[in-house]
Amino acid sequence: MNTLKYRIDPGNPDLNILEIVARDLKKGELVVFPTETVYGLGASAFNEAAVKKIYEVKGRPHDNPLIVHISSINQLEDITVGTGCLSPEKFRKILEKLWPGPVTFILERKAHVPPQVSAGLPTVAVRFPAHPVTRKLIELAGVPVVAPSANLSGRPSPTEEEHVLEDMDGKVKYILLSGSTPLGLESTVLDLTSSSPRILRPGPISVEKLREILGTDVEIPESARGRKSEKVPLSPGMKYRHYAPTKPLLLVEGELTEEIMKRLPQKSIIICSKETASNLREYPTLIWGSKNDLFAAAQKLFSLFRDAEKTDAEIIVAEGVEEKGLGLAVMNRLRRAASRVIYNR
Ligand code: AMP
Ligand code: MG
């Protein structure tokens, strides 16, 4: 397929182009577009053939549900029933604080939403994204849009233009390019269908922040930390190896020292903070920024995975971060991408 590629300025989106693309999106074509989290691969949520195509293009397992993206809070009523474990007033209040933005809520699915959208589950995931291009595109399409990350299944999510071109060029009708995605990690997924709110996937909105806004506890199941011990996946997507670079990734939780590096027989490339890099001058490194700059770590993580793949290293070594704030989301991705973990605390 000849993919039509357009560069869209987020500060001043070309509405003539977006109108044409939105019309085709509504008709059932697939469109790759930027969001504030990562690039998404979109299809009309109410077009079953288009939803099916998403699974084919990504090579996504059929039991891994999709997130429905909407362009106003009011559109939520078309997709979901009720407000789960929160009172309608409280739910409304948190929506007004967090939407548009990088949080996805799981609620009961309305009967007319095609079951393929949520892999047959009675629940559905919904998000109102903040990126101006995403918002305008969904608004012009006039339909909710399902959009997983625009990578081939299992690969690191795309956060740069070149990543979407690597994975999606020739497979979809349109690719919209707007530079780097601002946050770099997928949305926080909050399940409201259990007896109290719980995190299924940590993301840019931290658990601390959610607890503060909700005024209640928010459960973090072990699997949301990205540890592989969980036997029963809470969220269907959790059982797959994810975000994985093509080379083995060794995650070091705790201090990444020269002693650890000396013991590795393979040629390596290290993804780490600038402080750690300055202690490991003999080794090639890819740096996200300062150790405490978790925002930079989140924004660059997937991009550094792809950069590391392209080096001649046999193994990627990654430095872990503290599991606070955004650090929980960064560690979730690192642990799930890792083929081995060393604990050095
Ligand atoms: P992705 O589209 O790749 O960002 O992944 C979306 C993720 O959201 C899935 O992998 C699930 O973990 C989660 N998700 C989506 N819908 C549901 C649902 N109905 N119930 C539980 N988790 C869901
Ligand atoms: Mg994904």
GROMACS .gro file of N, CA and C in nm, residues 65-66 68 79-81 105-110 113-126 191-194 198 200 234-236:
model
  105
   65PRO      N    1  -0.710  -0.617   2.447
   65PRO     CA    2  -0.810  -0.515   2.412
   65PRO      C    3  -0.749  -0.380   2.374
   66LEU      N    4  -0.831  -0.297   2.308
   66LEU     CA    5  -0.786  -0.166   2.259
   66LEU      C    6  -0.843  -0.055   2.347
   68VAL      N    7  -1.038   0.305   2.346
   68VAL     CA    8  -1.121   0.391   2.262
   68VAL      C    9  -1.088   0.536   2.294
   79ILE      N   10  -2.007   0.512   2.494
   79ILE     CA   11  -1.917   0.397   2.499
   79ILE      C   12  -1.939   0.313   2.625
   80THR      N   13  -1.963   0.383   2.738
   80THR     CA   14  -1.963   0.314   2.867
   80THR      C   15  -2.098   0.324   2.939
   81VAL      N   16  -2.115   0.234   3.036
   81VAL     CA   17  -2.234   0.236   3.123
   81VAL      C   18  -2.187   0.259   3.266
  105PHE      N   19  -0.963   0.517   3.149
  105PHE     CA   20  -1.049   0.454   3.250
  105PHE      C   21  -1.114   0.328   3.193
  106ILE      N   22  -1.122   0.224   3.276
  106ILE     CA   23  -1.192   0.101   3.237
  106ILE      C   24  -1.329   0.102   3.305
  107LEU      N   25  -1.433   0.091   3.223
  107LEU     CA   26  -1.571   0.087   3.273
  107LEU      C   27  -1.648  -0.022   3.197
  108GLU      N   28  -1.775  -0.038   3.234
  108GLU     CA   29  -1.858  -0.137   3.163
  108GLU      C   30  -1.885  -0.089   3.020
  109ARG      N   31  -1.876  -0.183   2.924
  109ARG     CA   32  -1.894  -0.147   2.782
  109ARG      C   33  -2.041  -0.142   2.744
  110LYS      N   34  -2.080  -0.039   2.670
  110LYS     CA   35  -2.216  -0.030   2.619
  110LYS      C   36  -2.238  -0.136   2.511
  113VAL      N   37  -2.121  -0.108   2.135
  113VAL     CA   38  -1.978  -0.097   2.099
  113VAL      C   39  -1.931  -0.237   2.057
  114PRO      N   40  -1.874  -0.249   1.936
  114PRO     CA   41  -1.834  -0.384   1.890
  114PRO      C   42  -1.743  -0.455   1.991
  115PRO      N   43  -1.774  -0.580   2.025
  115PRO     CA   44  -1.695  -0.653   2.125
  115PRO      C   45  -1.547  -0.666   2.088
  116GLN      N   46  -1.516  -0.666   1.958
  116GLN     CA   47  -1.374  -0.678   1.915
  116GLN      C   48  -1.288  -0.567   1.974
  117VAL      N   49  -1.351  -0.452   1.999
  117VAL     CA   50  -1.279  -0.337   2.053
  117VAL      C   51  -1.213  -0.374   2.186
  118SER      N   52  -1.287  -0.450   2.268
  118SER     CA   53  -1.226  -0.488   2.396
  118SER      C   54  -1.206  -0.639   2.405
  119ALA      N   55  -1.171  -0.698   2.291
  119ALA     CA   56  -1.137  -0.841   2.286
  119ALA      C   57  -1.243  -0.926   2.355
  120GLY      N   58  -1.371  -0.886   2.338
  120GLY     CA   59  -1.482  -0.966   2.390
  120GLY      C   60  -1.514  -0.942   2.537
  121LEU      N   61  -1.436  -0.859   2.606
  121LEU     CA   62  -1.462  -0.834   2.748
  121LEU      C   63  -1.588  -0.751   2.767
  122PRO      N   64  -1.653  -0.764   2.883
  122PRO     CA   65  -1.771  -0.680   2.909
  122PRO      C   66  -1.734  -0.536   2.944
  123THR      N   67  -1.603  -0.512   2.958
  123THR     CA   68  -1.555  -0.379   2.995
  123THR      C   69  -1.490  -0.312   2.874
  124VAL      N   70  -1.463  -0.182   2.886
  124VAL     CA   71  -1.396  -0.112   2.777
  124VAL      C   72  -1.307  -0.002   2.834
  125ALA      N   73  -1.196   0.025   2.765
  125ALA     CA   74  -1.101   0.129   2.807
  125ALA      C   75  -1.125   0.254   2.725
  126VAL      N   76  -1.132   0.371   2.792
  126VAL     CA   77  -1.159   0.497   2.719
  126VAL      C   78  -1.063   0.607   2.762
  191ASP      N   79  -0.851   0.099   3.641
  191ASP     CA   80  -0.969   0.014   3.637
  191ASP      C   81  -1.068   0.059   3.743
  192LEU      N   82  -1.189   0.094   3.700
  192LEU     CA   83  -1.294   0.135   3.795
  192LEU      C   84  -1.401   0.028   3.809
  193THR      N   85  -1.379  -0.089   3.749
  193THR     CA   86  -1.483  -0.193   3.754
  193THR      C   87  -1.465  -0.289   3.871
  194SER      N   88  -1.355  -0.274   3.946
  194SER     CA   89  -1.340  -0.358   4.066
  194SER      C   90  -1.397  -0.282   4.186
  198ARG      N   91  -0.802   0.062   4.078
  198ARG     CA   92  -0.670   0.000   4.075
  198ARG      C   93  -0.601   0.026   3.942
  200LEU      N   94  -0.393  -0.064   3.628
  200LEU     CA   95  -0.357  -0.180   3.546
  200LEU      C   96  -0.227  -0.154   3.470
  234LEU      N   97  -0.423  -0.951   3.508
  234LEU     CA   98  -0.541  -0.873   3.546
  234LEU      C   99  -0.597  -0.803   3.424
  235SER      N  100  -0.506  -0.755   3.344
  235SER     CA  101  -0.545  -0.688   3.222
  235SER      C  102  -0.489  -0.775   3.111
  236PRO      N  103  -0.570  -0.806   3.011
  236PRO     CA  104  -0.528  -0.904   2.912
  236PRO      C  105  -0.391  -0.875   2.851
   0.00000   0.00000   0.00000
